[in-house]
XYZ file of C-alpha atoms in Angstrom:
569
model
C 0.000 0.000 0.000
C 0.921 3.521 -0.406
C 1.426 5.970 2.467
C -1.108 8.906 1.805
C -2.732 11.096 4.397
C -4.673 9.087 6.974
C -8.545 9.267 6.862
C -9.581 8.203 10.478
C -12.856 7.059 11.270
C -13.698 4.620 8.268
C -13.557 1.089 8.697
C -12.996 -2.185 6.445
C -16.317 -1.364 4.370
C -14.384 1.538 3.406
C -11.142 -0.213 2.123
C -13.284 -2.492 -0.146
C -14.799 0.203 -1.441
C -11.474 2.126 -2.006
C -9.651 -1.336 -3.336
C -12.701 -1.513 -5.982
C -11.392 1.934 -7.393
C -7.837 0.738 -7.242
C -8.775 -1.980 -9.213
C -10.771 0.034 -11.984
C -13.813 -1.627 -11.370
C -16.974 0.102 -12.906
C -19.415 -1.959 -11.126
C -20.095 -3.643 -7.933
C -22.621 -6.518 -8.222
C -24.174 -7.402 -4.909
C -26.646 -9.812 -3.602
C -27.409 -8.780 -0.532
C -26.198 -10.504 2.942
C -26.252 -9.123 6.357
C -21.954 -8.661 6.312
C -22.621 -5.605 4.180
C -23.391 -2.822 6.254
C -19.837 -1.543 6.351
C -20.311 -1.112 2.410
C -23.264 0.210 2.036
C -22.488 3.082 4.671
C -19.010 3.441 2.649
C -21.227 3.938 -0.492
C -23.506 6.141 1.373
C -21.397 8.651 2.669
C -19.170 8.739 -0.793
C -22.273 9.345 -2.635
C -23.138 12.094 -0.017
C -19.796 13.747 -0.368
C -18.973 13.699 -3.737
C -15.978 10.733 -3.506
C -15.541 8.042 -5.958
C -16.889 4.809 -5.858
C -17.902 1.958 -8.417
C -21.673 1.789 -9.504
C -23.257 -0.058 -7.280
C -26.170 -2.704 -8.286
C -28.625 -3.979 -5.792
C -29.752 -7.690 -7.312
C -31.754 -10.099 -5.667
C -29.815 -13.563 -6.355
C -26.509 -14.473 -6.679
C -26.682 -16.310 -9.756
C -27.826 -12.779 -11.119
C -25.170 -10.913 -9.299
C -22.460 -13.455 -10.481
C -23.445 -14.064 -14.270
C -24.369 -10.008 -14.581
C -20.599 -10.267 -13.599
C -19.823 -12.300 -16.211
C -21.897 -11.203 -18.715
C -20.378 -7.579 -17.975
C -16.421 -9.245 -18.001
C -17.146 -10.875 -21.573
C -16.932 -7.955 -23.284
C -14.998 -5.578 -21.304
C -12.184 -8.266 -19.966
C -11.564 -6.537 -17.304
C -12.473 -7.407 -13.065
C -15.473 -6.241 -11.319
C -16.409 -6.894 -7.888
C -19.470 -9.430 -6.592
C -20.522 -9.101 -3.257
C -22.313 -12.339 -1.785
C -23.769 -13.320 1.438
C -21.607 -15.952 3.853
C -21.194 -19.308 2.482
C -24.607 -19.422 1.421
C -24.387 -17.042 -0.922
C -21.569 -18.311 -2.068
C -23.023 -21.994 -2.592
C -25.584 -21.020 -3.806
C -23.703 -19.023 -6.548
C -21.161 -21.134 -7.172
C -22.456 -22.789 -10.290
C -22.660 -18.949 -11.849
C -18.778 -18.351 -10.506
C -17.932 -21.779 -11.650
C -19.154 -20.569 -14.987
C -17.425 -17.580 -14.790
C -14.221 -19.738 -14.611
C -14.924 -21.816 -17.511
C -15.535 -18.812 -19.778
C -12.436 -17.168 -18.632
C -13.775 -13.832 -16.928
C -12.019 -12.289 -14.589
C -13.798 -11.316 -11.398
C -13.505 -10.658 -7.438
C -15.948 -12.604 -5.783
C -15.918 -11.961 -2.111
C -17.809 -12.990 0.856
C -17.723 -13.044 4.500
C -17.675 -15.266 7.862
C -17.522 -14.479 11.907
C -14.040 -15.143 13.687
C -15.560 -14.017 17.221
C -19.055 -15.329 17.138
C -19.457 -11.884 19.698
C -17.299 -12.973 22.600
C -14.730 -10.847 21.445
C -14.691 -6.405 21.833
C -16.252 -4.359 19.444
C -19.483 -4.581 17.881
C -21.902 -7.691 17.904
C -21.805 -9.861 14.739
C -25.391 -11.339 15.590
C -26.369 -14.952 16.707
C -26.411 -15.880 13.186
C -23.278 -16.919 12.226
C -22.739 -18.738 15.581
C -25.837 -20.742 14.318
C -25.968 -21.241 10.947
C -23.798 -19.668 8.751
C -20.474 -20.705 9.288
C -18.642 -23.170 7.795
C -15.571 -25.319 9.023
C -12.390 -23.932 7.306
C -14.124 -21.173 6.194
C -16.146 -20.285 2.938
C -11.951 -19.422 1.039
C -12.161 -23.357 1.438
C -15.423 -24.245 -0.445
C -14.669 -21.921 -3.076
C -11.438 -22.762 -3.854
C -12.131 -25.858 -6.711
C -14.511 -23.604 -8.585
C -12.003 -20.584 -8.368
C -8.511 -19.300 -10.058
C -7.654 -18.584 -6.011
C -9.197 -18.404 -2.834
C -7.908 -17.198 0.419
C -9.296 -15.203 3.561
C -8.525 -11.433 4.372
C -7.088 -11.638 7.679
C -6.443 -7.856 8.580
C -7.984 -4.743 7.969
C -4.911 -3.215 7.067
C -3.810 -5.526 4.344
C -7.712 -5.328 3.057
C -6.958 -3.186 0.022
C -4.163 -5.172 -1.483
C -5.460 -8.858 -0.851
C -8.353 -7.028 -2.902
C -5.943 -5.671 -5.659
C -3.987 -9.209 -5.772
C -7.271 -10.887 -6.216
C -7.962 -9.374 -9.282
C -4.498 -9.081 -10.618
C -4.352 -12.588 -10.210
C -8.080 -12.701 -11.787
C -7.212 -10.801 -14.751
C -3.781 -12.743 -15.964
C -4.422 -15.702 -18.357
C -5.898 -17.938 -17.681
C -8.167 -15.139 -16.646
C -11.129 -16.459 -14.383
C -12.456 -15.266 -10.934
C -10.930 -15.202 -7.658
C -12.521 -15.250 -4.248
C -11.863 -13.741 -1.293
C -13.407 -13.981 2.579
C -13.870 -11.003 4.446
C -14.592 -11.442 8.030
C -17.001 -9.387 9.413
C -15.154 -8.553 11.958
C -13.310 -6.802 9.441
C -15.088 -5.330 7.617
C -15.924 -3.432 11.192
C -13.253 -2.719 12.035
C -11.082 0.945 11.421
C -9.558 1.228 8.927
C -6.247 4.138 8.968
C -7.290 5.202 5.196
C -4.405 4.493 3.561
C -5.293 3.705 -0.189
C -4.308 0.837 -2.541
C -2.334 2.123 -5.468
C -4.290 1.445 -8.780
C -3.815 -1.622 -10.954
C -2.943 -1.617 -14.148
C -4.054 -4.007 -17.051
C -1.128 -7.624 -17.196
C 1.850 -7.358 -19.407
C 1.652 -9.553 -22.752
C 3.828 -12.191 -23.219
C 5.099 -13.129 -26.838
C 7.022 -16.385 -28.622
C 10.043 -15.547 -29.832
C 11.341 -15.741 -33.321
C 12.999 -18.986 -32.228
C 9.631 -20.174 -31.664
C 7.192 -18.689 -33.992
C 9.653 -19.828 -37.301
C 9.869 -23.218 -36.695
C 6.175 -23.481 -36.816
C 5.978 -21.120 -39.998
C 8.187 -23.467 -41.633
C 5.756 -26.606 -40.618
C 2.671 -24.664 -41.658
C 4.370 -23.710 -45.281
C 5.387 -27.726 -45.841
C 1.771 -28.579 -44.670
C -0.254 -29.499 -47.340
C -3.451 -29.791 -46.100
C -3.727 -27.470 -42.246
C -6.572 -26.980 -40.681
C -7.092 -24.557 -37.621
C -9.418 -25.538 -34.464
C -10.367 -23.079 -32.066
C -12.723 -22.805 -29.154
C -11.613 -19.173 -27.439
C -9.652 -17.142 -29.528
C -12.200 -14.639 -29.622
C -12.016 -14.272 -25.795
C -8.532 -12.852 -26.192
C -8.182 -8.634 -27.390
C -7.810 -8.440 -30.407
C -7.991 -12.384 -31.180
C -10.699 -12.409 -33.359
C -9.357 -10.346 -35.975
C -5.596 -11.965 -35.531
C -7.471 -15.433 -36.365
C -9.042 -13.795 -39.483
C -5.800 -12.409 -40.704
C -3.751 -15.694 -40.033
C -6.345 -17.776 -41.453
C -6.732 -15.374 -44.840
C -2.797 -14.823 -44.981
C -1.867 -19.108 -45.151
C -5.601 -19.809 -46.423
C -6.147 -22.464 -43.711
C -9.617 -23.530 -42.849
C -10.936 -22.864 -39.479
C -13.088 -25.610 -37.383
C -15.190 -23.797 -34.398
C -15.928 -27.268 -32.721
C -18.863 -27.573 -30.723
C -17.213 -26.949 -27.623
C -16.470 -23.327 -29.138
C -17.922 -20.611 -25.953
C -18.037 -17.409 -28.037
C -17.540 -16.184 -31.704
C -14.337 -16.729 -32.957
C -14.181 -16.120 -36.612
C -16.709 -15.059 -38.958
C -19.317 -17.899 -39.597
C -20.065 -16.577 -43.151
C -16.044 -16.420 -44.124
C -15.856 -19.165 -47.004
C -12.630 -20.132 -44.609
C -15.130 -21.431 -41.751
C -14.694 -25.353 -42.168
C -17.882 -25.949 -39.679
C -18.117 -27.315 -36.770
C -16.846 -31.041 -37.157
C -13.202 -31.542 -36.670
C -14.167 -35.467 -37.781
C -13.861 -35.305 -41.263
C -9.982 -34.128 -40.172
C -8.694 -36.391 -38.180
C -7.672 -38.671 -40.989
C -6.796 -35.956 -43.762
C -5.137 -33.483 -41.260
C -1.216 -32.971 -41.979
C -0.866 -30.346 -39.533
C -3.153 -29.309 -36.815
C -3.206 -25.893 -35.253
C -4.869 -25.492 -31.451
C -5.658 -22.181 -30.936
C -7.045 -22.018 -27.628
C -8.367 -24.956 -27.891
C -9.006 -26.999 -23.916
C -10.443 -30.005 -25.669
C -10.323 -30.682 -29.306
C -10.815 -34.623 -28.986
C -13.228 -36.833 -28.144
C -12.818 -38.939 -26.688
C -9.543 -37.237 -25.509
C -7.953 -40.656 -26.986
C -9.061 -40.159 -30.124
C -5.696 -38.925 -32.005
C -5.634 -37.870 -35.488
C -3.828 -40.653 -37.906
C -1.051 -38.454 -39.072
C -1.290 -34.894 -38.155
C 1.512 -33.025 -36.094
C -0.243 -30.613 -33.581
C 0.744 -26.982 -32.641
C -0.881 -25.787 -29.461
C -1.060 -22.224 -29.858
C -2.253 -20.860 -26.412
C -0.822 -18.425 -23.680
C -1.975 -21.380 -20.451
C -2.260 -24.202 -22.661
C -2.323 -26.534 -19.527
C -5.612 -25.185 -17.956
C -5.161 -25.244 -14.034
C -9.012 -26.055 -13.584
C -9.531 -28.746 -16.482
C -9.328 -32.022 -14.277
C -8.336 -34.303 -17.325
C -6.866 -32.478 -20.822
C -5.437 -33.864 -23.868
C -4.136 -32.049 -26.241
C -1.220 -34.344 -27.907
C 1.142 -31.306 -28.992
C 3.974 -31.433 -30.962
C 5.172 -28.315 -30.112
C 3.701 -25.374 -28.074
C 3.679 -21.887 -28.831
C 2.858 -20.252 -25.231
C 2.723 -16.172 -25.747
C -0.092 -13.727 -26.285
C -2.409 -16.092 -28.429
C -3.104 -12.408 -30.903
C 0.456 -11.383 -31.233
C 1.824 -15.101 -31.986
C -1.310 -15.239 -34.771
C 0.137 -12.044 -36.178
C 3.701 -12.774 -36.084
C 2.598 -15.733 -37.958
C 1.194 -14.044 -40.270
C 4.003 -11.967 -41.344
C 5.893 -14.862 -42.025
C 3.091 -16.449 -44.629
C 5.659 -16.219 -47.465
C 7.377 -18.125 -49.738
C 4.474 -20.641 -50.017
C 3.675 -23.822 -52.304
C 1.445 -22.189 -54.902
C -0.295 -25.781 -55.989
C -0.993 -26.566 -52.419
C -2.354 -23.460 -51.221
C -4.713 -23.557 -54.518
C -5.887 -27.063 -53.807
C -6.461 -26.952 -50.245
C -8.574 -23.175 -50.964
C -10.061 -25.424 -54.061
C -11.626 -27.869 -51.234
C -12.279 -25.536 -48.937
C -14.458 -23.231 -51.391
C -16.094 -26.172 -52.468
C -17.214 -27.410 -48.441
C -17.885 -23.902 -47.742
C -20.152 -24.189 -51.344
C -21.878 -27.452 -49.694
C -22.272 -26.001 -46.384
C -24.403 -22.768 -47.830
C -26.351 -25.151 -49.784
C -26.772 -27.413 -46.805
C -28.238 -24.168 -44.522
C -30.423 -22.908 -47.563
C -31.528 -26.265 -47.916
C -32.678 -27.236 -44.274
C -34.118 -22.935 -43.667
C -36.232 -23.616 -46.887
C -37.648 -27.185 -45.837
C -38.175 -25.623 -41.999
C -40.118 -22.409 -43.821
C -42.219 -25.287 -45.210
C -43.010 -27.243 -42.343
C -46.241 -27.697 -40.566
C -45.327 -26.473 -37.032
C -42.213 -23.934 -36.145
C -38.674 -25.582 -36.564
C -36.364 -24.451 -34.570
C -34.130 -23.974 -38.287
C -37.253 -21.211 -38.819
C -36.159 -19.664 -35.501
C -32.491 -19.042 -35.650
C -32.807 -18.076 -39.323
C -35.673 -15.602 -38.897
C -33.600 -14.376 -35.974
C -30.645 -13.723 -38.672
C -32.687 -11.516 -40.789
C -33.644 -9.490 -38.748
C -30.774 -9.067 -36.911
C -29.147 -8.116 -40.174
C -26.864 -4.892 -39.531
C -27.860 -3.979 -36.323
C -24.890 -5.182 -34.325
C -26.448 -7.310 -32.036
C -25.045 -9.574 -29.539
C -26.400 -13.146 -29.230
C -25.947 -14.994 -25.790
C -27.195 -18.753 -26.449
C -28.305 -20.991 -23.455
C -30.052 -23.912 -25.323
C -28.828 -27.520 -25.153
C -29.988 -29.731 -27.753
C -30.502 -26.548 -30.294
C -27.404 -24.518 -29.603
C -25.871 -26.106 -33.044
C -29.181 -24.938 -34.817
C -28.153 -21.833 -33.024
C -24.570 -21.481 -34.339
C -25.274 -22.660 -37.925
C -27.966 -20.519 -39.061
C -27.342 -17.324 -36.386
C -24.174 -17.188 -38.536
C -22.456 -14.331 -36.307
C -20.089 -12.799 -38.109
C -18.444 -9.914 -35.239
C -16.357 -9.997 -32.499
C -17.807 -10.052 -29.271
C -21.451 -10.724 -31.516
C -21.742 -14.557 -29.834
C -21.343 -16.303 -26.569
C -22.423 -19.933 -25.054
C -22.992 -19.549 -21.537
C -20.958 -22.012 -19.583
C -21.421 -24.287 -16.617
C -24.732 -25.583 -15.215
C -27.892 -24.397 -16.932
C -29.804 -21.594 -14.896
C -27.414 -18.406 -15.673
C -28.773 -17.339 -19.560
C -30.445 -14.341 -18.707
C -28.046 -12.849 -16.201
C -25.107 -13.179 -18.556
C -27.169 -11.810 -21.179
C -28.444 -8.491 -18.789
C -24.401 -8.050 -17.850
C -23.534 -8.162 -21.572
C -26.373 -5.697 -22.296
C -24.776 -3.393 -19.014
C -21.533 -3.836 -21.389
C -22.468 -2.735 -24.573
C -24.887 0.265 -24.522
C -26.867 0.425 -27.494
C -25.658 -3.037 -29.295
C -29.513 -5.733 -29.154
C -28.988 -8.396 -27.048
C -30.800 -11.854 -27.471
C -30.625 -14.544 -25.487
C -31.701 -17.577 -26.837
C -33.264 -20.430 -24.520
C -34.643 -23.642 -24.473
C -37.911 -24.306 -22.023
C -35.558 -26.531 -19.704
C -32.853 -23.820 -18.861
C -35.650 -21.341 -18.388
C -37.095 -22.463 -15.837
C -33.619 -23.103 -14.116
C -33.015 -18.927 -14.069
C -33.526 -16.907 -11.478
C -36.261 -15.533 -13.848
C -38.094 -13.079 -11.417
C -34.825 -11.774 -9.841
C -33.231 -11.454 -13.833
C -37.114 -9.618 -14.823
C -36.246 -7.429 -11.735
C -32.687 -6.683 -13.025
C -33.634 -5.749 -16.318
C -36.278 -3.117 -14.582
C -34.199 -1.996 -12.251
C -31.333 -1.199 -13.894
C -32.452 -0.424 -17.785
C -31.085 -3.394 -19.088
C -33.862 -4.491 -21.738
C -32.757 -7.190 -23.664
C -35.015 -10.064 -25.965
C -35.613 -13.570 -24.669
C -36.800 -15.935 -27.284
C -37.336 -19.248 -25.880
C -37.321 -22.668 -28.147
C -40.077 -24.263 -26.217
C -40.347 -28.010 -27.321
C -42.103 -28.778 -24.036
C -39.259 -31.091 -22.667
C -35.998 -32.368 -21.198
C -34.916 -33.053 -24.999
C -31.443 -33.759 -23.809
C -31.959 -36.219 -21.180
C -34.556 -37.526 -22.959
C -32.432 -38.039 -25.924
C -29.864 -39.885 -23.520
C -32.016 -42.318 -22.269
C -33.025 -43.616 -25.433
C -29.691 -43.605 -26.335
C -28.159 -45.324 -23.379
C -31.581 -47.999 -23.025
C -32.948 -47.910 -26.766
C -34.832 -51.458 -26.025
C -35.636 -50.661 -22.212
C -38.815 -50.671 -20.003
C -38.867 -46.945 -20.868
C -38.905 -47.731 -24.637
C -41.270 -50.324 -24.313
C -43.719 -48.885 -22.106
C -43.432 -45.202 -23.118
C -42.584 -44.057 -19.770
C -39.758 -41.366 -20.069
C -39.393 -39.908 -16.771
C -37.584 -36.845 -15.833
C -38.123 -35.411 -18.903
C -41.873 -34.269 -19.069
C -42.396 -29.916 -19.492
C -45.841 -29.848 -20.724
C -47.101 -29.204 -17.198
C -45.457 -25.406 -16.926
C -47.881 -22.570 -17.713
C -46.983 -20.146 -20.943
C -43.380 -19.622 -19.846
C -44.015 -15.674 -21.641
C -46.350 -15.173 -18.870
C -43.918 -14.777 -16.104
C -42.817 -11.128 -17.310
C -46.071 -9.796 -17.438
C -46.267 -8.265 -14.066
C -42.978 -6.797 -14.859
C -44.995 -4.811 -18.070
C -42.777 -6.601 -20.321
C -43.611 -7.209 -23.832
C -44.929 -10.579 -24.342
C -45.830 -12.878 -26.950
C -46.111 -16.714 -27.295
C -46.102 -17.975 -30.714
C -46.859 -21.545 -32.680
C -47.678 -20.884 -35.924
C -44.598 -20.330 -38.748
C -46.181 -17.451 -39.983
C -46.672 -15.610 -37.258
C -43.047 -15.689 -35.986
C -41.446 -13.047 -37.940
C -44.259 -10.585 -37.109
C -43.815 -11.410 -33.296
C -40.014 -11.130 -33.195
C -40.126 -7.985 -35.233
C -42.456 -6.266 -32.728
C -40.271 -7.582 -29.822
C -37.232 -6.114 -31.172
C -39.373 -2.902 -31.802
C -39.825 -2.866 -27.631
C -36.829 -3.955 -27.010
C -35.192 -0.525 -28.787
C -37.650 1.423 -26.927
C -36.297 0.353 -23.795
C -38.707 -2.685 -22.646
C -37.217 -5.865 -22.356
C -39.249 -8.639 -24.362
C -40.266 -12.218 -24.547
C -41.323 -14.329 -26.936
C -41.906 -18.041 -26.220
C -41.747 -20.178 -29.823
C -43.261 -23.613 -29.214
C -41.299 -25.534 -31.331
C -41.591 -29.152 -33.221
C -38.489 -30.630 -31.733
């Protein structure tokens, strides 16, 4: 910390406050818990005297607190604060913070606990955490699998900077949230004022030229390279780095299925789809970028492919089993290695670039035909396929920038193929349990101003949300964003699995498929109407477009809007 003129009289509410501004943090997302006094009266008297402070946002669930978080972190990159209530707050967000791990979003998640359990001096912590909410080893413990770190504030006076390490360490690849418990105690406790000096954003790391050539040389003898990424589009600037590698050594690019975000331009005649398959046994040369898990099953290894992991943490910390079966690994900034590649695309095998482009015009050829073909037989179709959905979606999305945030299961590749984002930052798969759609979408819509958000979601992970606390968000805080829910009326997923793990069971045979049943939830549209949100609930192909088109028409007049498509499958 650094020595500036005392401010006497504050106490440990203050210093998170003050570490918040160190750490550049626009927002403060809290669900509310009883240890929070201390930073609410911070707050309080900074609003009343003018001082600086981080917005603050008063939600009513963590999951909404921690995926507004994440949502928010997705497309700035950069740490906010979550404030959660004791360890069960923090369980009972965990699934959202887990998520926020898995998508690589950099966050401080704090909580608190009671050392004293008021028989020591000072100021009583109440009977509650004596009798239910503590936790043996303390809440740093239970948080610390789903976390990048986890440890416990154990002084007042080292408050600030545990906060600042937290989110340096949060913010340096592999970016990802880090926890923190703040006793009560604390947090009560005064606090001398001296500040925490500001953080500033990590240092990049780059491959050297010993590196990077080597695997120049192996992608210019490569006759037939193909690219497979999952995250590149999480990293600045990595989107367009891809795009410019990719177009400079005209290599396809795979976005597996396991792809979390938009990565490179679904519409480029480079995109080779989303089925690394058809590569495994043609391959000569694979490139990783950011890729956690290209194979599956992870021992599934292509016939005769070398494999260049390009990836600043190739080795994720948090991925219990990972198989990548490099070759070599290039390990700096995954953007500047991409361009420094680049440069180097010279000097190349005319025949084989023009043969491998030859193919790849002619897949990208069959692909286009292959969407054109399945929107045209869904626009004929007796009921609403979900193909009508994503492609009506398209159009009318067309030029307006939007942002798509996709929380559907068995229709997220329907999603993906006929969404066809074609932006940075324009698409991202929520991660982790099911249950966290629209608060990731509301944090992305806090992020980018006037950009449309849609989240898309199927009837299952609906009803998983927090939906009134997320309905009360959007209100709240201006946040409108459009909801369109694929509504097949079940648990298509499990359903599918069970017929796939028992096809000639006692289910098959006597038609009972438990666990998977949704017809018995009222019109899920119907939930937002006591929140004067724009409703509609649709099952007819025609009237889709008309219904979508007067959502989005609320939506840019500031009222969120949902629209619940029963669909045929």
């Amino acid at each position: 910390m650094t020595d500036t003129k005392n401010t006497p009289g504050v106490d440990g509410g203050d210093a998170v406050v003050s570490a918040f501004n160190a750490v550049g943090a626009d927002y403060i997302f809290c669900s509310s818990g009883s240890e929070w006094a201390p930073v609410w009266e911070s707050l309080a008297r900074r609003h009343r005297d003018g001082e600086p402070a981080p917005e603050y946002l008063d939600l009513t669930h963590e999951t909404v607190a921690v995926g507004m978080a994440t949502g928010y972190g997705l497309v700035t990159r950069r740490p906010q604060g979550v404030l959660l209530h004791a360890a069960p707050g923090l369980l009972q967000g965990s699934m959202a913070v887990h998520g926020a791990l898995l998508a690589g979003v950099p966050m401080v998640v704090t909580s608190s606990e009671s050392t004293t359990y008021g028989d020591g001096p000072g100021q009583d912590p109440g009977g509650q955490w004596y009798r239910n909410l503590s936790i043996v080893g303390g809440p740093h413990q239970i948080a610390q699998p789903f976390t990048k770190w986890s440890t416990e504030a154990a002084s007042v006076h080292t408050l600030p900077t545990m906060i600042t390490r937290a989110a340096e360490l949060a913010w340096r690849a592999p970016a990802g949230p880090a926890y923190l418990n703040i006793p009560l105690e604390i947090l009560l406790e005064e606090w001398d004022g001296r500040q925490a000096k500001p953080i500033v954003p990590p240092g990049s790391t780059h491959s050297s030229p010993e590196e990077v050539d080597p695997v120049a040389q192996m992608i210019r003898e490569a006759k037939n390279p193909v690219i497979v990424t999952e995250t590149a589009g999480r990293e600045a600037g990595g989107f367009e780095a891809l795009v410019a590698f990719a177009e400079a050594w005209n290599i396809p690019v795979v976005e597996p299925d396991s792809a979390v975000c938009g990565n490179f331009p679904r519409t480029h005649p480079l995109h080779a789809g989303s089925d690394i398959g058809p590569w495994m046994d043609e391959a000569d040369l694979i490139l990783l970028v950011n890729c956690r898990a290209p194979f599956y099953p992870p021992s599934r290894r292509p016939s005769k492919a070398q494999i260049v992991v390009i990836d600043e943490v190739p080795q994720r910390p948090h991925v219990v089993y990972q198989v990548l079966f490099a070759d070599r690994y290039l390990e700096g900034n995954v953007a500047n290695t991409l361009r420094q590649l680049a440069k180097r695309a010279k000097d190349l095998d005319t025949a084989a670039v023009t043969a491998r482009r030859a193919a790849q015009d002619e897949r990208h050829a069959d692909e286009q035909a292959a969407i054109a073909a399945a929107e045209a037989k869904a626009a004929q179709a007796e009921g609403i396929d979900p193909v009508l959905v994503a492609a009506t979606l398209r159009k009318l999305l067309d030029g307006q920038d939007a942002i798509v945030v996709d929380e559907t299961i068995t229709h997220s590749r329907v999603v993906k193929r006929h969404a066809l984002t074609s932006d940075p930052d324009s698409y991202f798969y929520v991660q982790g349990g099911l249950g966290q759609g629209m608060a990731v979408a509301l944090g992305v819509k806090l992020a980018a101003g006037d950009r449309p958000v849609v989240l898309t979601i199927g009837d299952g992970a609906f009803t998983y949300n927090p939906v009134i606390q997320s309905y009360d968000a959007a209100n709240a805080y201006g946040l409108p964003v459009l909801i369109v829910v694929f509504n097949n009326r079940v648990y298509k997923s499990m359903n599918l699995n069970h017929r796939r793990f028992y096809p000639d069971g006692a289910a098959a045979d006597t038609g009972e498929w438990l666990g998977t049943d949704l017809h018995r939830l009222p019109r899920l549209a119907q939930f937002a109407e006591p929140f004067g949100m724009h409703t509609e609930t649709v099952d007819a192909p025609d009237a889709l477009a008309p219904a979508l088109e007067r959502a989005l028409k609320a939506v840019a007049e500031g009222t969120t809007a949902v629209v619940d498509v029963l669909v045929t499958r």
